Coordinates of C-alpha atoms in Angstrom, one line a residue:
M96 CA -46.0 -25.8 -58.6
G97 CA -42.1 -26.1 -60.2
V98 CA -39.2 -25.3 -58.8
N99 CA -35.5 -24.7 -59.8
M100 CA -33.5 -27.7 -59.3
G101 CA -30.4 -25.8 -58.1
T102 CA -30.5 -21.8 -58.1
Y103 CA -31.0 -21.7 -54.7
V104 CA -27.8 -23.5 -53.6
R105 CA -25.6 -21.1 -55.7
V106 CA -27.6 -18.0 -53.9
I107 CA -27.3 -19.4 -50.6
L108 CA -23.0 -20.1 -50.7
F109 CA -22.3 -16.2 -51.9
S110 CA -23.0 -12.9 -50.8
L111 CA -24.4 -9.5 -52.6
F112 CA -21.4 -7.5 -51.4
L113 CA -19.5 -7.3 -54.3
S114 CA -19.2 -4.6 -56.7
S115 CA -21.3 -5.3 -59.9
L116 CA -19.8 -7.0 -63.1
F117 CA -19.4 -5.0 -66.2
F118 CA -20.8 -5.9 -69.7
S119 CA -18.8 -5.1 -72.6
L120 CA -20.4 -4.2 -76.0
V121 CA -22.2 -6.5 -78.2
S122 CA -20.0 -7.8 -81.0
S123 CA -20.1 -10.3 -83.9
T124 CA -17.1 -11.7 -85.7
A125 CA -17.2 -11.9 -89.4
D126 CA -15.7 -15.6 -89.7
D127 CA -18.5 -17.3 -88.0
D128 CA -21.5 -15.1 -87.9
L129 CA -22.1 -15.6 -84.3
V130 CA -23.5 -12.8 -82.0
R131 CA -21.2 -12.8 -78.8
M132 CA -22.1 -10.7 -75.7
K133 CA -18.7 -10.5 -73.8
L134 CA -19.0 -10.5 -70.2
K135 CA -16.7 -10.1 -67.3
K136 CA -16.6 -12.1 -64.0
M137 CA -15.1 -11.0 -60.5
K138 CA -12.4 -12.9 -58.8
L139 CA -13.2 -15.0 -55.5
D140 CA -12.7 -12.6 -52.4
S141 CA -13.1 -14.4 -49.1
N142 CA -13.9 -11.2 -47.2
N143 CA -17.2 -11.1 -49.4
R144 CA -18.0 -14.6 -49.1
L145 CA -21.5 -15.2 -47.3
A146 CA -20.5 -19.1 -47.4
S147 CA -23.2 -21.2 -46.0
R148 CA -24.1 -19.9 -42.7
L149 CA -27.5 -19.7 -43.8
D150 CA -28.0 -23.2 -43.7
A151 CA -31.4 -23.3 -41.8
N152 CA -33.0 -23.7 -44.9
D153 CA -30.2 -25.5 -47.1
G154 CA -31.0 -29.0 -46.1
E155 CA -34.6 -28.7 -47.1
T156 CA -34.2 -26.9 -50.2
L157 CA -33.2 -29.1 -52.7
R158 CA -35.4 -31.9 -51.0
A159 CA -38.3 -29.8 -51.5
K160 CA -37.5 -29.4 -55.0
I161 CA -37.5 -33.0 -55.5
R162 CA -41.1 -33.3 -53.9
K163 CA -42.6 -30.5 -55.4
H164 CA -41.0 -30.2 -58.8
H165 CA -42.7 -32.8 -61.2
F166 CA -41.0 -35.9 -60.1
R167 CA -44.2 -37.5 -60.3
G168 CA -43.4 -40.9 -60.6
Y169 CA -40.8 -42.7 -63.5
F170 CA -42.1 -41.1 -66.1
G171 CA -23.5 -27.4 -85.9
D172 CA -22.7 -24.0 -86.9
S173 CA -24.6 -21.9 -88.9
K174 CA -26.1 -18.2 -89.6
D175 CA -28.6 -19.0 -87.3
T176 CA -26.6 -19.7 -84.1
D177 CA -26.8 -17.0 -81.5
I178 CA -24.9 -16.6 -78.4
V179 CA -25.2 -15.0 -75.1
A180 CA -22.5 -14.5 -72.9
L181 CA -22.3 -15.4 -69.3
K182 CA -21.2 -13.5 -66.3
N183 CA -19.5 -15.9 -63.6
Y184 CA -20.4 -14.8 -60.1
L185 CA -17.3 -16.5 -57.6
D186 CA -17.6 -19.5 -59.9
A187 CA -21.2 -20.0 -58.4
Q188 CA -23.4 -17.9 -60.5
Y189 CA -23.2 -17.7 -64.2
Y190 CA -25.6 -15.0 -65.8
G191 CA -26.3 -12.8 -68.7
E192 CA -28.2 -9.6 -69.9
I193 CA -31.7 -9.9 -71.8
G194 CA -34.4 -7.4 -72.7
I195 CA -37.9 -7.3 -72.0
G196 CA -40.3 -5.0 -74.0
S197 CA -40.2 -2.5 -76.6
P198 CA -37.9 -0.5 -76.0
P199 CA -36.1 -3.2 -74.1
Q200 CA -35.5 -3.0 -70.3
K201 CA -32.6 -4.7 -69.3
F202 CA -32.3 -7.6 -66.6
T203 CA -29.4 -10.1 -65.6
V204 CA -30.9 -13.9 -65.5
I205 CA -29.3 -17.1 -64.6
F206 CA -29.9 -19.4 -67.6
D207 CA -31.1 -22.3 -66.1
T208 CA -31.6 -25.6 -67.7
G209 CA -33.1 -26.9 -64.2
S210 CA -36.3 -25.0 -64.7
S211 CA -38.5 -24.2 -67.7
N212 CA -40.1 -20.2 -66.9
L213 CA -39.0 -16.7 -67.1
W214 CA -39.5 -14.6 -64.3
V215 CA -38.3 -10.9 -63.2
P216 CA -39.3 -8.7 -60.6
S217 CA -42.4 -6.6 -61.5
A218 CA -42.8 -2.7 -60.8
K219 CA -45.9 -4.0 -58.8
C220 CA -43.7 -5.8 -56.2
Y221 CA -44.1 -3.3 -53.4
F222 CA -43.6 -5.3 -50.4
S223 CA -40.4 -7.6 -50.8
V224 CA -36.8 -5.8 -50.2
A225 CA -35.3 -7.7 -53.0
C226 CA -37.3 -6.3 -55.5
Y227 CA -36.1 -2.6 -54.6
L228 CA -32.3 -4.2 -55.0
H229 CA -33.0 -5.7 -58.6
S230 CA -34.3 -3.9 -61.9
K231 CA -38.0 -4.3 -62.2
Y232 CA -40.2 -4.8 -65.2
K233 CA -42.5 -1.7 -66.2
S234 CA -45.4 -2.8 -68.4
S235 CA -46.5 0.9 -68.7
E236 CA -43.1 1.5 -70.4
S237 CA -43.6 -1.2 -73.2
S238 CA -45.5 -0.8 -76.6
T239 CA -45.3 -4.6 -76.9
Y240 CA -46.8 -5.6 -73.4
K241 CA -49.8 -7.7 -73.8
K242 CA -51.8 -8.4 -70.3
N243 CA -52.4 -12.1 -69.0
G244 CA -52.7 -11.5 -65.4
E245 CA -53.2 -15.4 -64.3
S246 CA -51.4 -15.6 -61.2
A247 CA -48.1 -17.9 -61.0
A248 CA -46.1 -19.2 -57.9
I249 CA -42.9 -21.0 -57.9
Q250 CA -42.4 -23.0 -54.7
Y251 CA -38.9 -22.9 -53.1
G252 CA -37.6 -24.6 -49.7
S253 CA -37.9 -21.3 -47.8
G254 CA -41.0 -19.8 -49.5
A255 CA -42.9 -19.1 -52.9
I256 CA -41.8 -16.7 -55.6
S257 CA -45.5 -15.2 -56.4
G258 CA -46.8 -12.8 -59.1
F259 CA -48.7 -13.2 -62.6
F260 CA -48.2 -14.0 -66.2
S261 CA -47.9 -11.3 -68.7
Y262 CA -46.8 -11.0 -72.5
D263 CA -44.1 -9.3 -74.1
N264 CA -41.1 -9.2 -76.4
I265 CA -37.8 -10.9 -75.0
K266 CA -34.5 -9.9 -76.6
V267 CA -31.6 -12.6 -76.3
G268 CA -28.6 -11.6 -77.9
D269 CA -29.6 -10.1 -81.3
L270 CA -32.7 -12.6 -81.2
V271 CA -36.1 -11.2 -80.4
V272 CA -38.8 -13.5 -79.2
K273 CA -42.1 -11.9 -79.7
N274 CA -45.3 -12.4 -77.5
Q275 CA -43.4 -14.6 -74.8
E276 CA -45.2 -15.3 -71.7
F277 CA -43.1 -14.7 -68.6
I278 CA -43.6 -14.1 -64.9
E279 CA -43.5 -10.6 -63.3
T280 CA -42.9 -11.4 -59.6
T281 CA -44.4 -9.4 -56.9
K282 CA -43.3 -11.5 -54.0
E283 CA -39.7 -12.4 -53.3
P284 CA -39.3 -13.7 -49.7
G285 CA -36.3 -14.2 -47.8
L286 CA -32.4 -13.8 -48.0
T287 CA -32.3 -15.9 -50.9
F288 CA -33.0 -13.3 -53.6
L289 CA -32.1 -10.4 -51.4
V290 CA -28.3 -11.5 -51.7
A291 CA -28.5 -12.5 -55.3
K292 CA -26.5 -11.0 -58.3
F293 CA -29.3 -11.7 -60.7
D294 CA -32.7 -10.2 -61.2
G295 CA -34.5 -13.2 -62.4
I296 CA -34.3 -16.6 -64.0
L297 CA -34.7 -17.7 -67.7
G298 CA -35.4 -21.6 -67.6
L299 CA -34.0 -23.7 -70.3
G300 CA -35.7 -27.1 -69.2
F301 CA -38.8 -29.0 -71.0
E302 CA -42.4 -27.7 -71.4
E303 CA -43.4 -30.7 -69.1
I304 CA -42.0 -28.7 -66.1
S305 CA -43.1 -25.4 -66.8
V306 CA -45.6 -23.5 -64.2
G307 CA -48.6 -22.5 -65.7
N308 CA -48.0 -24.6 -68.9
A309 CA -45.9 -21.4 -70.5
T310 CA -44.0 -22.1 -73.3
P311 CA -40.4 -21.8 -72.6
V312 CA -38.4 -19.1 -74.2
W313 CA -36.1 -21.5 -76.4
Y314 CA -39.1 -23.3 -77.3
N315 CA -40.5 -20.1 -79.0
M316 CA -37.0 -19.5 -80.6
I317 CA -37.7 -22.6 -82.3
K318 CA -41.3 -22.2 -83.3
Q319 CA -40.7 -18.3 -84.8
G320 CA -37.6 -19.5 -86.9
L321 CA -34.9 -17.4 -85.0
I322 CA -32.6 -20.5 -84.8
K323 CA -31.9 -23.1 -87.4
D324 CA -31.2 -26.1 -84.9
P325 CA -33.2 -27.1 -82.0
V326 CA -29.9 -27.0 -79.9
F327 CA -28.2 -25.0 -77.3
S328 CA -24.6 -25.4 -75.8
F329 CA -22.9 -24.0 -72.6
W330 CA -19.5 -23.0 -72.2
L331 CA -18.4 -22.0 -68.6
N332 CA -15.0 -20.4 -68.3
R333 CA -13.6 -21.7 -64.7
N334 CA -10.4 -19.8 -65.1
A335 CA -10.3 -17.5 -62.2
E336 CA -7.4 -15.5 -63.8
E337 CA -9.7 -14.5 -67.0
E338 CA -12.8 -11.9 -66.9
E339 CA -14.9 -13.7 -69.3
G340 CA -17.5 -15.8 -67.7
G341 CA -18.5 -18.0 -70.7
E342 CA -21.2 -18.3 -73.5
I343 CA -24.4 -19.9 -74.3
V344 CA -24.9 -20.9 -77.6
F345 CA -28.5 -21.1 -79.0
G346 CA -28.8 -23.0 -82.5
G347 CA -25.7 -24.8 -82.3
V348 CA -22.3 -25.3 -80.7
D349 CA -19.0 -23.2 -81.3
P350 CA -16.1 -25.5 -82.0
N351 CA -13.7 -23.1 -80.5
H352 CA -15.5 -24.1 -76.8
Y353 CA -14.3 -27.7 -77.0
K354 CA -11.8 -30.5 -77.8
G355 CA -12.3 -33.6 -79.5
E356 CA -15.9 -35.2 -80.0
H357 CA -19.2 -34.8 -77.6
T358 CA -20.6 -38.0 -75.9
Y359 CA -23.9 -38.3 -76.3
V360 CA -26.5 -40.1 -73.9
P361 CA -30.1 -39.9 -74.5
V362 CA -32.6 -38.2 -72.5
T363 CA -34.6 -40.4 -70.2
Q364 CA -37.2 -38.2 -69.0
K365 CA -38.6 -34.9 -70.5
G366 CA -38.6 -32.3 -67.8
Y367 CA -35.3 -31.9 -66.6
W368 CA -32.2 -32.6 -69.0
Q369 CA -32.1 -36.1 -67.3
F370 CA -30.0 -39.1 -68.5
D371 CA -28.4 -42.2 -67.2
M372 CA -24.9 -42.7 -65.9
G373 CA -22.8 -45.3 -64.6
D374 CA -20.3 -45.5 -61.5
V375 CA -18.3 -43.0 -59.8
L376 CA -14.9 -43.7 -59.6
I377 CA -12.2 -42.0 -56.7
D378 CA -8.9 -42.3 -58.0
D379 CA -9.8 -44.5 -61.0
K380 CA -11.4 -47.1 -58.8
P381 CA -15.0 -47.9 -58.8
T382 CA -17.3 -47.1 -55.9
G383 CA -19.8 -49.6 -57.1
Y384 CA -22.8 -47.6 -55.4
C385 CA -24.0 -46.7 -59.0
G386 CA -22.5 -49.7 -60.6
D387 CA -26.1 -51.0 -61.6
G388 CA -26.8 -47.1 -63.1
C389 CA -27.5 -44.0 -61.6
S390 CA -29.7 -41.1 -63.0
A391 CA -28.2 -37.6 -63.5
I392 CA -29.4 -34.0 -64.2
A393 CA -27.1 -31.4 -66.2
D394 CA -28.2 -28.6 -64.3
S395 CA -26.5 -25.1 -65.3
G396 CA -28.7 -23.5 -62.2
T397 CA -26.7 -25.4 -59.6
S398 CA -22.9 -24.2 -58.5
L399 CA -21.8 -27.7 -57.1
L400 CA -22.4 -31.6 -57.5
A401 CA -25.0 -33.0 -55.4
G402 CA -24.9 -36.8 -55.2
P403 CA -26.1 -39.9 -52.8
S404 CA -24.8 -39.4 -49.3
T405 CA -22.8 -42.8 -49.5
V406 CA -20.7 -41.6 -52.6
V407 CA -20.4 -38.1 -51.2
T408 CA -19.0 -39.4 -48.0
M409 CA -16.6 -41.8 -49.7
I410 CA -15.3 -38.8 -51.7
N411 CA -14.9 -36.5 -48.9
H412 CA -13.1 -39.0 -46.9
A413 CA -11.0 -39.5 -50.0
I414 CA -10.0 -35.9 -50.1
G415 CA -9.9 -35.2 -46.3
A416 CA -12.9 -32.9 -46.4
S417 CA -14.3 -32.3 -42.6
G418 CA -18.0 -32.8 -42.2
V419 CA -20.2 -33.7 -38.8
V420 CA -20.3 -36.8 -37.1
S421 CA -23.4 -39.0 -37.5
Q422 CA -24.1 -40.9 -34.2
E423 CA -26.5 -43.1 -36.0
C424 CA -23.6 -44.0 -38.6
K425 CA -21.5 -44.9 -35.8
T426 CA -24.1 -46.9 -33.7
V427 CA -24.9 -49.1 -36.8
V428 CA -21.0 -50.0 -37.4
A429 CA -20.7 -50.7 -33.4
Q430 CA -23.7 -52.9 -33.2
Y431 CA -24.2 -54.4 -36.4
G432 CA -21.1 -53.9 -38.3
Q433 CA -19.4 -57.3 -37.7
T434 CA -22.8 -59.2 -38.8
I435 CA -23.1 -57.0 -42.1
M436 CA -19.4 -57.9 -42.8
D437 CA -20.1 -61.6 -42.1
L438 CA -23.1 -61.4 -44.2
L439 CA -21.3 -60.0 -46.9
L440 CA -18.8 -62.7 -47.0
T441 CA -21.3 -65.3 -47.0
E442 CA -22.4 -63.5 -50.5
A443 CA -25.9 -62.5 -49.0
L444 CA -27.6 -60.1 -51.5
P445 CA -26.4 -56.9 -50.2
K446 CA -29.8 -55.0 -51.1
K447 CA -31.2 -57.4 -48.3
I448 CA -28.7 -57.4 -45.4
C449 CA -30.2 -54.2 -43.8
S450 CA -33.5 -56.1 -43.5
Q451 CA -31.9 -59.2 -42.2
V452 CA -30.5 -57.3 -39.3
G453 CA -33.7 -55.8 -38.6
L454 CA -32.9 -52.0 -39.3
C455 CA -35.0 -51.8 -42.5
T456 CA -37.9 -53.6 -44.1
F457 CA -37.5 -54.4 -47.9
D458 CA -39.9 -53.7 -50.7
G459 CA -38.0 -55.4 -53.6
T460 CA -36.0 -52.5 -54.6
R461 CA -34.5 -50.9 -51.5
G462 CA -34.8 -50.8 -47.8
V463 CA -37.6 -49.0 -46.2
S464 CA -37.9 -47.6 -42.9
M465 CA -39.4 -49.3 -40.2
G466 CA -40.1 -46.3 -38.6
I467 CA -41.7 -42.9 -39.4
E468 CA -42.8 -41.9 -43.0
S469 CA -40.1 -38.9 -43.3
V470 CA -41.2 -37.8 -46.9
V471 CA -44.9 -38.2 -48.3
D472 CA -45.7 -38.5 -52.1
E473 CA -47.8 -35.5 -52.6
S474 CA -49.7 -37.1 -55.4
N475 CA -50.8 -40.2 -53.6
Q476 CA -50.2 -39.5 -50.0
K477 CA -48.1 -42.6 -49.3
S478 CA -44.6 -43.1 -48.2
S479 CA -41.6 -42.8 -50.8
G480 CA -39.4 -45.1 -48.8
L481 CA -36.6 -42.8 -47.7
G482 CA -36.4 -44.7 -44.6
D483 CA -34.9 -43.4 -41.3
A484 CA -31.5 -42.7 -40.1
M485 CA -30.5 -46.2 -39.0
C486 CA -32.0 -48.0 -42.0
N487 CA -29.9 -45.3 -44.4
A488 CA -26.6 -45.6 -42.1
C489 CA -27.0 -49.5 -42.6
E490 CA -27.2 -49.1 -46.3
M491 CA -24.1 -46.9 -46.5
T492 CA -22.6 -49.0 -44.4
V493 CA -23.2 -52.1 -46.9
V494 CA -21.9 -50.2 -49.9
W495 CA -18.9 -49.1 -47.9
M496 CA -18.0 -52.5 -46.9
Q497 CA -18.6 -54.0 -50.1
H498 CA -16.1 -51.4 -51.7
Q499 CA -13.4 -52.2 -49.1
L500 CA -14.0 -56.1 -49.7
K501 CA -13.5 -55.9 -53.3
Q502 CA -10.1 -54.4 -52.7
N503 CA -9.4 -57.4 -50.3
Q504 CA -8.8 -55.4 -47.2
T505 CA -8.7 -57.0 -43.8
Q506 CA -11.8 -57.0 -41.6
E507 CA -10.3 -54.5 -39.1
H508 CA -9.1 -52.3 -41.8
I509 CA -12.6 -52.4 -43.1
L510 CA -14.3 -51.5 -39.9
D511 CA -11.8 -48.7 -39.2
Y512 CA -12.5 -47.2 -42.7
V513 CA -16.2 -47.1 -42.1
N514 CA -15.8 -45.7 -38.9
Q515 CA -13.8 -43.0 -40.3
L516 CA -16.4 -42.5 -43.0
C517 CA -19.1 -42.0 -40.2
D518 CA -16.6 -38.9 -39.3
K519 CA -16.9 -37.7 -42.7
M520 CA -20.6 -37.5 -43.2
P521 CA -21.6 -34.4 -45.1
N522 CA -23.9 -31.8 -43.5
P523 CA -27.2 -32.3 -45.0
M524 CA -27.1 -30.0 -48.1
G525 CA -24.3 -28.2 -46.5
E526 CA -20.2 -27.7 -47.5
S527 CA -17.6 -29.6 -46.2
A528 CA -14.2 -27.7 -46.0
V529 CA -10.7 -29.1 -47.0
D530 CA -7.0 -28.0 -46.5
C531 CA -6.0 -25.9 -49.3
E532 CA -2.5 -26.9 -48.9
S533 CA -3.6 -30.4 -49.9
I534 CA -5.3 -30.0 -53.1
S535 CA -2.3 -31.3 -55.1
N536 CA -2.6 -34.3 -53.4
M537 CA -6.4 -35.1 -53.9
P538 CA -7.5 -37.8 -56.1
P539 CA -9.4 -37.4 -59.3
V540 CA -13.3 -38.2 -59.2
S541 CA -14.7 -39.5 -62.3
F542 CA -18.1 -40.1 -63.8
T543 CA -19.0 -42.8 -66.2
I544 CA -21.3 -41.4 -68.9
G545 CA -22.1 -43.2 -72.1
K546 CA -19.4 -45.6 -71.3
K547 CA -17.0 -43.1 -71.3
V548 CA -15.1 -42.0 -68.1
L549 CA -15.1 -38.3 -67.6
D550 CA -12.3 -37.1 -64.9
L551 CA -12.8 -34.1 -62.5
R552 CA -9.3 -33.0 -61.0
P553 CA -9.3 -31.6 -57.7
E554 CA -8.3 -28.1 -58.7
E555 CA -12.0 -28.6 -60.8
Y556 CA -14.2 -30.0 -57.7
I557 CA -12.5 -27.7 -54.9
L558 CA -13.8 -24.3 -54.5
K559 CA -11.1 -21.9 -53.5
V560 CA -12.1 -18.5 -52.1
G561 CA -9.5 -15.7 -51.4
E562 CA -5.8 -16.0 -51.5
G563 CA -2.9 -16.9 -49.2
A564 CA -3.1 -17.4 -45.3
A565 CA -7.0 -16.1 -45.8
A566 CA -8.0 -18.9 -48.1
Q567 CA -10.8 -20.9 -47.7
C568 CA -11.4 -24.2 -49.8
I569 CA -14.5 -26.2 -49.7
S570 CA -15.6 -29.9 -51.4
G571 CA -17.5 -29.1 -54.3
F572 CA -20.0 -32.3 -53.6
I573 CA -23.1 -32.1 -51.3
A574 CA -25.2 -34.9 -50.1
L575 CA -28.8 -35.5 -51.8
D576 CA -30.8 -38.5 -51.7
V577 CA -33.4 -39.4 -53.9
P578 CA -34.9 -43.0 -53.7
P579 CA -35.4 -45.6 -56.5
P580 CA -37.2 -45.3 -58.7
L581 CA -36.4 -41.8 -59.4
G582 CA -32.7 -41.9 -58.1
P583 CA -30.0 -42.7 -57.1
L584 CA -29.6 -39.1 -58.6
W585 CA -26.5 -36.9 -59.1
I586 CA -27.3 -33.2 -60.1
L587 CA -24.3 -32.2 -62.3
G588 CA -23.8 -28.4 -61.7
D589 CA -21.4 -25.7 -63.1
I590 CA -18.3 -27.6 -61.4
F591 CA -18.9 -30.4 -64.0
M592 CA -20.1 -28.3 -67.0
G593 CA -17.2 -26.0 -66.4
R594 CA -14.7 -28.9 -67.2
Y595 CA -17.3 -30.4 -69.9
H596 CA -18.6 -28.4 -72.6
T597 CA -22.1 -29.4 -72.6
V598 CA -24.8 -29.7 -75.5
F599 CA -28.6 -29.8 -74.9
D600 CA -30.0 -31.2 -78.0
Y601 CA -33.7 -30.8 -78.2
G602 CA -34.1 -32.4 -81.8
K603 CA -32.5 -35.8 -81.0
L604 CA -33.5 -35.5 -77.3
R605 CA -29.7 -36.1 -76.1
V606 CA -27.2 -34.5 -74.0
G607 CA -23.4 -34.2 -75.1
F608 CA -20.3 -33.9 -73.3
A609 CA -16.6 -32.8 -74.3
E610 CA -13.7 -31.5 -73.0
A611 CA -14.1 -27.8 -72.6
A612 CA -11.2 -25.8 -74.5

């Protein structure tokens, strides 16, 4: 069963109770032959923000996606370019309009690089309230509909979307993809899709993670000769003062959307748009955690930036974000902190320190819990080695201390610093609040990609909701721990893609980033 890597996070953060965005007319410009659908976006409104109060399912959602969604082992401009503009929902949901059938029935969908199927609610969805609040596909009203009938389900942390496959023509911009296989959903459980501003999802990931082995829409664009180059690109407009939400360009790139040259990195695993990245820097100083490399996924279906708890905690400390106190973390520091520091000073191998102090066993690649198997690989029913809380806390402490020792800090300062980080441990998969008045004093956070350091400024990684005294600000970084060999893993969502115009090049199997214009 496949699952979108990030759409649920974006849904859970914000509510339904904003008035709808309005589409403007489809237009094309004579100078570049690009078809554009100009869309508008709404301004952030704290009175209409759901926030992440529905966090009973938050923590399990992305973890469920990683376990269930195909992480099984380590496995130019032209007349043919087509553009679909995107709606920006509170800087957290970018979506556009497509048509299904003949004549086209209109649906708003998230263009999601973290999944590969197209699904919309079916007219045969009778028992899910969410279906009654969104557009529903009526096969009886389409002359190009073809029956398939095979059942389909996409597993999320809070339940499964289920339905059946059908065939019909799909209108994306001015392109018409013929005989496209898609899912008509007949069940959409929970509040997730009840509060969503979109009707469905159009996946832009690889065929390898497509539920039911359905050919993705953009594959058929290429096969049917609708676009010249097997490339699509994202421009997400993060300017809150502008109504335009952004554009997705099929078949190439729009030079007006970026500055300078793109930095390209090869796709390391077909499925998601996954690539290798280097270290993460806070205020231009390396954190060291990804010094030996991390994996990353460019995911338009995720609002925020998800990464290892170790680094996210360091970032939240640096920006003054308040999370929750981790008792396990403080216990490790109190009982083992000095021993860990002494071992680091004797140049012991950092990865083996937690096994040396008896909190973890060691399997050659990472510490593994001596306690309960907390995550089970469904393919072989063996522990995936996430480890328990004490083991994880120890491993984070080692990284934090190592980072401070490299800066020649005193032992007293280091122990105090690590205790402060324990206080800044983020809520699992939840948000951390920051002081809106302090944004201008926060440090840049940077990602090393393709030997280039790509910066994010605080005004880019902080989500500000509302104005004046009523404004609320949250950190754009959330915790997500994926063990080797799949991890450590970062999911670079819309916060990152808003700063950096992103090219998804299927022909050359690479992802490119350039500063957005």
